[in-house]
PDB file of C-alpha atoms in Angstrom:
ATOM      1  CA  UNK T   1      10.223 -81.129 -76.021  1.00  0.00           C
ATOM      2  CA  UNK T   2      11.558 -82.569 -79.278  1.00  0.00           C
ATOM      3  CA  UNK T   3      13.660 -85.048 -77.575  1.00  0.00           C
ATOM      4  CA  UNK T   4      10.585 -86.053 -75.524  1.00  0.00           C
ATOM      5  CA  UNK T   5       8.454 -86.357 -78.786  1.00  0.00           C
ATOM      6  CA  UNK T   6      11.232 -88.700 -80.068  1.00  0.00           C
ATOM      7  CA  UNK T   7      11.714 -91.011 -77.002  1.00  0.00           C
ATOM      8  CA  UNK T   8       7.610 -91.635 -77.319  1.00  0.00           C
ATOM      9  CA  UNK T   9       7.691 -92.310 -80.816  1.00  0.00           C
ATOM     10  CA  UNK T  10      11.069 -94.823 -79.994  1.00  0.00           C
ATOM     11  CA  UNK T  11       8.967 -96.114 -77.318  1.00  0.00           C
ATOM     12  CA  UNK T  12       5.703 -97.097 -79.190  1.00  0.00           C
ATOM     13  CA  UNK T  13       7.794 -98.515 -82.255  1.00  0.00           C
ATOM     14  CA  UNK T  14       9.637-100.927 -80.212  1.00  0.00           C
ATOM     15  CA  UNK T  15       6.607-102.426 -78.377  1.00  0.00           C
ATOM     16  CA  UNK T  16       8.048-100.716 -75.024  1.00  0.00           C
ATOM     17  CA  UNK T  17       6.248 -98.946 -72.517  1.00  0.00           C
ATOM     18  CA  UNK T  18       2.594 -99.779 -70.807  1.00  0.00           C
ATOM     19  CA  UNK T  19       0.843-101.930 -73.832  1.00  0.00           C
ATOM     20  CA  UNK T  20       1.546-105.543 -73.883  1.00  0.00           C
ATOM     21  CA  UNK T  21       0.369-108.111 -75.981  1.00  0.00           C
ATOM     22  CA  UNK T  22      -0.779-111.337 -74.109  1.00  0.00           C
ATOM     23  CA  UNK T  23      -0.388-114.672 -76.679  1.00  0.00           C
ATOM     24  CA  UNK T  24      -3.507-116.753 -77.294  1.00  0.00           C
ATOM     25  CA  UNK T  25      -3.549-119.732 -75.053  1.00  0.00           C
ATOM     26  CA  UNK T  26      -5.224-121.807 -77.077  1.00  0.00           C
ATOM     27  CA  UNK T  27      -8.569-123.705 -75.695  1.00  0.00           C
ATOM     28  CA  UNK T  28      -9.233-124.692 -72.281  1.00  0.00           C
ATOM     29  CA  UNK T  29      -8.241-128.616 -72.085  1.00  0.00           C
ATOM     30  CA  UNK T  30     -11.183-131.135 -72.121  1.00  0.00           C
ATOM     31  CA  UNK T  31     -11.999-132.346 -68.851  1.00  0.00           C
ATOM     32  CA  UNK T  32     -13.162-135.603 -68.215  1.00  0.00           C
ATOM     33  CA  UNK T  33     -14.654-137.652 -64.748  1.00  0.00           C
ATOM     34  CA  UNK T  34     -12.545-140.410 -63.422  1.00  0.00           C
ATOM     35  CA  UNK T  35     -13.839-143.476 -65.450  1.00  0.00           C
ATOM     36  CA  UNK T  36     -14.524-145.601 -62.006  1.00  0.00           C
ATOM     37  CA  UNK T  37     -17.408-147.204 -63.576  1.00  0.00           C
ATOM     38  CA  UNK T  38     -18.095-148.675 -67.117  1.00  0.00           C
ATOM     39  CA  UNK T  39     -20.334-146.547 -68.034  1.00  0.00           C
ATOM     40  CA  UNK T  40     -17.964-143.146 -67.507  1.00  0.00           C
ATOM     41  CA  UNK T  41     -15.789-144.821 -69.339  1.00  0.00           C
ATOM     42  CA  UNK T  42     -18.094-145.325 -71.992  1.00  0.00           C
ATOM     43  CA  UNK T  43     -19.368-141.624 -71.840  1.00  0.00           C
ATOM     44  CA  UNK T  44     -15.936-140.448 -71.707  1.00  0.00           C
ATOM     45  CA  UNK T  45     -14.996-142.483 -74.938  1.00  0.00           C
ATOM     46  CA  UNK T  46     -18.113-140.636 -76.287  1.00  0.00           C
ATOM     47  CA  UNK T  47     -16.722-137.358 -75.820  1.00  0.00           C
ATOM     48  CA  UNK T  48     -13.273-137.714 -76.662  1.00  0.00           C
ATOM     49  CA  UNK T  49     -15.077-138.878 -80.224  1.00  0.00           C
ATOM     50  CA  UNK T  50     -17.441-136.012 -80.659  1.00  0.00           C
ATOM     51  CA  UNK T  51     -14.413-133.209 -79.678  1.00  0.00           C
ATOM     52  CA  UNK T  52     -12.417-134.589 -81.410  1.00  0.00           C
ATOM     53  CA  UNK T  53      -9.404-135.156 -78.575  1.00  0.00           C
ATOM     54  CA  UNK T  54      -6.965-137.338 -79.698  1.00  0.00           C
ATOM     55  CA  UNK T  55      -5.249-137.028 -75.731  1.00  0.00           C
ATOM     56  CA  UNK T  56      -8.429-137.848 -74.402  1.00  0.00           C
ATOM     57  CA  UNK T  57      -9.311-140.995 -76.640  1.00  0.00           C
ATOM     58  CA  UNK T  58      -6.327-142.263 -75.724  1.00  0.00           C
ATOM     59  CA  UNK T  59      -6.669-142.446 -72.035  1.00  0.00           C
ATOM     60  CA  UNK T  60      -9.770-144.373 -72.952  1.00  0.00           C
ATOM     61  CA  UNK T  61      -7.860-147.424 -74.308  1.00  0.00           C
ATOM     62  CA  UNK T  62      -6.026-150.344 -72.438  1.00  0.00           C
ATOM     63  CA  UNK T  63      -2.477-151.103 -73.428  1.00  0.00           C
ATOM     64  CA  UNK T  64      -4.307-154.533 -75.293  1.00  0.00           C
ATOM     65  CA  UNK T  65      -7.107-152.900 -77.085  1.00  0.00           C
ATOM     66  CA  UNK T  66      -7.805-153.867 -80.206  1.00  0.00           C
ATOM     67  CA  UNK T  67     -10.272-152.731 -82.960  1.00  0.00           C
ATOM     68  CA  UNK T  68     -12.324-155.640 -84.762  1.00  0.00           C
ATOM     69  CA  UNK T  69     -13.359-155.040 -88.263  1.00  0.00           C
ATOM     70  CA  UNK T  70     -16.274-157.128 -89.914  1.00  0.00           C
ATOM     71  CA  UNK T  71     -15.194-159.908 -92.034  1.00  0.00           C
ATOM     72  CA  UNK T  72     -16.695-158.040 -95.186  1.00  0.00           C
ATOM     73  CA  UNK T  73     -14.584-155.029 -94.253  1.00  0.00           C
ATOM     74  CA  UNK T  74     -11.402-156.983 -93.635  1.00  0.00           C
ATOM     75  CA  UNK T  75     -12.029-158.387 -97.441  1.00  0.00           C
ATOM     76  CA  UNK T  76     -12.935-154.858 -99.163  1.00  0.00           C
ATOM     77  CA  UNK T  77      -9.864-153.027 -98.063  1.00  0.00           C
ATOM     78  CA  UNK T  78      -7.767-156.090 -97.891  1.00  0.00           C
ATOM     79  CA  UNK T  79      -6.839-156.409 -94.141  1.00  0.00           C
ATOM     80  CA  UNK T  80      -4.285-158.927 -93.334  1.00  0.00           C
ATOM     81  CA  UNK T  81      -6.005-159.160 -89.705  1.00  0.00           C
ATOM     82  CA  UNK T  82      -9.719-158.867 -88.882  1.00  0.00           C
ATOM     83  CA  UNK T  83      -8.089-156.413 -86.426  1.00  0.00           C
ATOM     84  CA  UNK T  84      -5.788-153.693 -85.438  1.00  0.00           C
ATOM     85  CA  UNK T  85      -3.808-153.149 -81.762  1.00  0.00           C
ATOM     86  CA  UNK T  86      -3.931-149.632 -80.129  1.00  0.00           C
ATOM     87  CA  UNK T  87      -0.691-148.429 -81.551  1.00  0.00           C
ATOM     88  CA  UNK T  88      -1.924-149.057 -85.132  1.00  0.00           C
ATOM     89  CA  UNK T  89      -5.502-146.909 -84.259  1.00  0.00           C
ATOM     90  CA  UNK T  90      -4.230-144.367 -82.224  1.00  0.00           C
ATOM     91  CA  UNK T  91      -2.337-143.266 -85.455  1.00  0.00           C
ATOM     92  CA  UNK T  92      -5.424-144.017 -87.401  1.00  0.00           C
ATOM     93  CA  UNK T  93      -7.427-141.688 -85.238  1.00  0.00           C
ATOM     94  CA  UNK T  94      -4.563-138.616 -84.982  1.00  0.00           C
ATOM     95  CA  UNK T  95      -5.042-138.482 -88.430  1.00  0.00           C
ATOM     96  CA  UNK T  96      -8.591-138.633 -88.416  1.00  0.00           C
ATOM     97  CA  UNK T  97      -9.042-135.618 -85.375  1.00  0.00           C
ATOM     98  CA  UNK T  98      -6.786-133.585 -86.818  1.00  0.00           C
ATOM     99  CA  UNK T  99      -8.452-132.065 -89.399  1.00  0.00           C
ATOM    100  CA  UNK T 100      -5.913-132.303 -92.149  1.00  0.00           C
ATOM    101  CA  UNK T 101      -6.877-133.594 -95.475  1.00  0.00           C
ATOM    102  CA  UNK T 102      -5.698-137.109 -96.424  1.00  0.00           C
ATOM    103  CA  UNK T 103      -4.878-139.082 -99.515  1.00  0.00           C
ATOM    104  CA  UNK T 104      -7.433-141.847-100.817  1.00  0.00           C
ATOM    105  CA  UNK T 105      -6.660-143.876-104.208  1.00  0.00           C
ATOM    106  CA  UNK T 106      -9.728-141.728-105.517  1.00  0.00           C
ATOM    107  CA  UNK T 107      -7.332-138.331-104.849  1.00  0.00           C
ATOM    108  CA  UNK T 108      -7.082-136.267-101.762  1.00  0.00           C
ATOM    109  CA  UNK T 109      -9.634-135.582 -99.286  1.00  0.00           C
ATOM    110  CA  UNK T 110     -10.381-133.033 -96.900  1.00  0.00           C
ATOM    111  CA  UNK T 111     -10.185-132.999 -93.767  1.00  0.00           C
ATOM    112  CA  UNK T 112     -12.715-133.937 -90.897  1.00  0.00           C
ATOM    113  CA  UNK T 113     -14.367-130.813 -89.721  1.00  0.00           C
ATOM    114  CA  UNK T 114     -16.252-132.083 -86.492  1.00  0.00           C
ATOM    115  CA  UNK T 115     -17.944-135.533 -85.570  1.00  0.00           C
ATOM    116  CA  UNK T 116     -21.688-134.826 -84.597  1.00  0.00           C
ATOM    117  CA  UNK T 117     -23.191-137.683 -82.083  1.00  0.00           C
ATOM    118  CA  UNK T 118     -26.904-137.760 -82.425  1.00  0.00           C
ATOM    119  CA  UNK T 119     -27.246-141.429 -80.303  1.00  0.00           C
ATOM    120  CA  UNK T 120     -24.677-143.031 -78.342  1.00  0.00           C
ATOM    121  CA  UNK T 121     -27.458-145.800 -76.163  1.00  0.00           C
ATOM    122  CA  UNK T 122     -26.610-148.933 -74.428  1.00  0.00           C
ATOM    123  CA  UNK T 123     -29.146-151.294 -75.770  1.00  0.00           C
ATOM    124  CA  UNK T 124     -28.675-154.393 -72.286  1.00  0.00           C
ATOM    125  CA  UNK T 125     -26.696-154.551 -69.149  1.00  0.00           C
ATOM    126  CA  UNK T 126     -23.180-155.660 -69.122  1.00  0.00           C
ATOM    127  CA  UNK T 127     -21.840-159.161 -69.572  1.00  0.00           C
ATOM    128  CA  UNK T 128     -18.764-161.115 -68.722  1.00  0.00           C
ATOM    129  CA  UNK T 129     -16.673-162.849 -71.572  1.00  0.00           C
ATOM    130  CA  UNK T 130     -15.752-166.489 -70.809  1.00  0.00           C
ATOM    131  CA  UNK T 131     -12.116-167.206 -70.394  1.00  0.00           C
ATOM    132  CA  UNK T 132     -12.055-168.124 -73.533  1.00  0.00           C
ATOM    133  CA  UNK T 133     -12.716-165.700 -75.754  1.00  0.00           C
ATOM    134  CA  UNK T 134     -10.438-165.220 -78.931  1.00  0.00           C
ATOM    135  CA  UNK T 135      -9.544-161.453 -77.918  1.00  0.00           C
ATOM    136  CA  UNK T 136     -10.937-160.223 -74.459  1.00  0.00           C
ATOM    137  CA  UNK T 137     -11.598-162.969 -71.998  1.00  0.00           C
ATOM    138  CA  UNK T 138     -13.097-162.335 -68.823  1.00  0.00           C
ATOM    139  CA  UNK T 139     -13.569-158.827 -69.905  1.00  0.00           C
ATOM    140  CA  UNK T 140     -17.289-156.908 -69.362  1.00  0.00           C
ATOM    141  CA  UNK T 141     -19.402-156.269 -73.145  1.00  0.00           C
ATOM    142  CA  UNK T 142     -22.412-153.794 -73.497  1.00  0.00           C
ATOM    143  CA  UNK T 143     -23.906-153.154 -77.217  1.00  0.00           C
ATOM    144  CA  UNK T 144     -24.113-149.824 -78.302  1.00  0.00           C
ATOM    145  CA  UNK T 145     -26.661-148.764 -80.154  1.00  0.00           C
ATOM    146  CA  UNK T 146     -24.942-145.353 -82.335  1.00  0.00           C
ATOM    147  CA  UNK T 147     -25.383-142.763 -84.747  1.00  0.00           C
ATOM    148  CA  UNK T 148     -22.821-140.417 -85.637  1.00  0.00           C
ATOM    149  CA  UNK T 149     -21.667-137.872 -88.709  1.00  0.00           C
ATOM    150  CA  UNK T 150     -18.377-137.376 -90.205  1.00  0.00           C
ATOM    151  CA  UNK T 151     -18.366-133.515 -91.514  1.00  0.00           C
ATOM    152  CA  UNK T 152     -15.900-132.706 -93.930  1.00  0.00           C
ATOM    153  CA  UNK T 153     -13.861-129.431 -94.166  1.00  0.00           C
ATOM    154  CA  UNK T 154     -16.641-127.054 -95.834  1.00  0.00           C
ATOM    155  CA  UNK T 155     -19.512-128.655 -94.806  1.00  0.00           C
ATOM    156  CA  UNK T 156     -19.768-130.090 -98.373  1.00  0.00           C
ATOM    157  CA  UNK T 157     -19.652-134.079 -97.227  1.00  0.00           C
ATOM    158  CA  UNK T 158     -21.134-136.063 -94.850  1.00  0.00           C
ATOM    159  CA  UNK T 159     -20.594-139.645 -93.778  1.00  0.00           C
ATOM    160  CA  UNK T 160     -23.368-141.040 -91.695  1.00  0.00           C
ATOM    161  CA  UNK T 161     -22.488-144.078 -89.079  1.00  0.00           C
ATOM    162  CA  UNK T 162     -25.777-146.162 -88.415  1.00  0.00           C
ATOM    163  CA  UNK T 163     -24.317-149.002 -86.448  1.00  0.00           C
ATOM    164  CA  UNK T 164     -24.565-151.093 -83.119  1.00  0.00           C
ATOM    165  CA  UNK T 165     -20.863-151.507 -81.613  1.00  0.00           C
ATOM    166  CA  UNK T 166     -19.655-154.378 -79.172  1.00  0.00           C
ATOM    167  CA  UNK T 167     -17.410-152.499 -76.488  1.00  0.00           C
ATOM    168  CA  UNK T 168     -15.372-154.827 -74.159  1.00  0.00           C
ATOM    169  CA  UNK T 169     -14.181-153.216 -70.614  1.00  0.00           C
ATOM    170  CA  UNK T 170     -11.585-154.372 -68.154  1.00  0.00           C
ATOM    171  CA  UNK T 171     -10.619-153.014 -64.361  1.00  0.00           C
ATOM    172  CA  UNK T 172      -7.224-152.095 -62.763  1.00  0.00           C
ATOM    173  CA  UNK T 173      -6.668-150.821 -59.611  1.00  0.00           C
ATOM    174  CA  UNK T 174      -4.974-148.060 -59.666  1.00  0.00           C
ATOM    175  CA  UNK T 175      -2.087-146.284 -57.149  1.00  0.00           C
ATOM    176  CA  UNK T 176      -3.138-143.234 -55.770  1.00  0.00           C
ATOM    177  CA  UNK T 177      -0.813-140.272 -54.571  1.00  0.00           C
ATOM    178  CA  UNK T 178      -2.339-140.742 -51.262  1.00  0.00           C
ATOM    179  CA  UNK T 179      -1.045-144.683 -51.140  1.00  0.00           C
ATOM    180  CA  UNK T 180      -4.538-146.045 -51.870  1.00  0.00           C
ATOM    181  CA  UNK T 181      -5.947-147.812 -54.397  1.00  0.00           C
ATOM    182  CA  UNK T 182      -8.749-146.716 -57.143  1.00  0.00           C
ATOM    183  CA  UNK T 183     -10.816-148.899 -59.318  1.00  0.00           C
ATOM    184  CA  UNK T 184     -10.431-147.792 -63.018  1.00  0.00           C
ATOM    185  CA  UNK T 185     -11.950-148.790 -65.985  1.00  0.00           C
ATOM    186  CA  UNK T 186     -10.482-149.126 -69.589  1.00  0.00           C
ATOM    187  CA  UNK T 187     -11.502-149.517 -73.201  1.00  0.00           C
ATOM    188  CA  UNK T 188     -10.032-153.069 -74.072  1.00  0.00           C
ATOM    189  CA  UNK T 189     -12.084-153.687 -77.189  1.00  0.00           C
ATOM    190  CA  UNK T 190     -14.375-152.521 -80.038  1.00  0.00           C
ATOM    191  CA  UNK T 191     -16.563-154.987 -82.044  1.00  0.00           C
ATOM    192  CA  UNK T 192     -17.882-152.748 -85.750  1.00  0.00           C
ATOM    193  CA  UNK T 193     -21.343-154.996 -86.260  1.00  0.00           C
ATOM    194  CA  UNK T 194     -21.536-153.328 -89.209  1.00  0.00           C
ATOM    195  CA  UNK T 195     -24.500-150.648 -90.115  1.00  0.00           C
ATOM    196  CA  UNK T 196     -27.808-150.853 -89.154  1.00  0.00           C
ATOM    197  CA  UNK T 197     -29.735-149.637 -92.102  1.00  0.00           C
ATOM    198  CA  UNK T 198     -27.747-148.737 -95.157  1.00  0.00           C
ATOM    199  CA  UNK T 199     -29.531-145.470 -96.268  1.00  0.00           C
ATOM    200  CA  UNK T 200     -26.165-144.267 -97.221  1.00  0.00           C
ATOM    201  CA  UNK T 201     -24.378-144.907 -94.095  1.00  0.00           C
ATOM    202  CA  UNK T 202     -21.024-146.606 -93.470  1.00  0.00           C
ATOM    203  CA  UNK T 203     -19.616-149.317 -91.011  1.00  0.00           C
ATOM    204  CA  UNK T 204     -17.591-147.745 -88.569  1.00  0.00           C
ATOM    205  CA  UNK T 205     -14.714-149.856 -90.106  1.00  0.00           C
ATOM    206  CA  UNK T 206     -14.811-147.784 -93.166  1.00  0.00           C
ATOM    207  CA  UNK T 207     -14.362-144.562 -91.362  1.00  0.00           C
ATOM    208  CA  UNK T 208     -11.227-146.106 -90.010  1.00  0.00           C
ATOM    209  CA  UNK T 209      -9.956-147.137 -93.260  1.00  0.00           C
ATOM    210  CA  UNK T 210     -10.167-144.593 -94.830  1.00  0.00           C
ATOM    211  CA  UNK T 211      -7.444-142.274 -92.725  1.00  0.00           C
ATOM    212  CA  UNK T 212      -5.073-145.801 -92.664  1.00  0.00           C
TER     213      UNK T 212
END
């Protein structure tokens, strides 16, 4: 009986026998509909913001977007280019999702905590570029008409985004595994118009400055 008493106490130590513990798998990935239109696109783009998914964000962007400050941000945080190129704000925007506090020349900041989208409206119908636009030619533009809030860590901080947006769309089609082609929309451009009414609210260019 002793001997028994001693294999079950062996047993239970070690982590042997019939209990098991099963590891966390972490949250169910995001999914999101095929963007074969411009406005799932668009809607995707929204929720890749608002959860915060850098993986998701990206899939939104062409391999030529760019980001287009206003001239009065490019001269307050002393841009050398009205604009950045994906590489440049997909870094800009893991910072930004990922939580973790970040260094301004005021001190350190926390962290984002969530983004909270309260509008996120079309405000026409979509328009072609001429072929000579400066950045996107032939590509589609909608305005966006958007309001959004930057929570800090604690809940102590708000930024508040009161803005109209130019987003500029282009099509590929794309291979399928079945051999046949798919129309597919991506994000080639965003256009910061600046805030709508200041009641302490902040150009969308600022947010992005301020994890650079």
């Amino acid at each position: 009986m002793k001997i028994k008493l001693l294999l079950c106490l062996v047993l239970l130590v070690s982590g042997c026998g019939d209990s098991t513990v099963t590891p966390d798998p972490g949250p169910e990935p995001i999914e999101y509909p095929f963007p074969d239109t411009k406005e799932q696109l668009l809607a995707n783009f929204k929720i890749a913001y608002q959860e915060m998914d850098i993986d998701g964000y990206r899939e939104c962007l062409s391999e030529n977007f760019k980001f287009i400050f206003t001239v009065e941000d490019q001269a307050q945080y002393g841009l050398p280019n009205q604009f950045i190129e994906r590489a440049e704000d997909l870094e800009i925007m893991t910072r930004t999702f990922s939580g973790d506090s970040y260094e301004t020349p005021y001190g350190t900041q926390p962290g984002l905590q969530s983004i909270t989208i309260s509008n996120w409206s079309s405000t026409g119908i979509w328009q072609q570029e001429s072929a000579n636009h400066p950045y996107f030619p032939e590509s589609y533009l909608a305005l966006y008409d958007i309001y959004l809030v930057y929570s800090e860590v604690g809940g102590e901080h708000t930024l508040t985004v009161d803005t109209n947006q130019l987003f500029y769309v282009e099509s590929v089609e794309e291979l399928q595994d079945d051999g046949t082609y798919r129309t597919r929309w991506y994000l080639v451009g965003q256009e910061d118009l600046g805030f709508l009414r200041k009641n302490d609210s902040v150009s969308w260019g600022e947010l992005k400055a301020l994890f650079m």
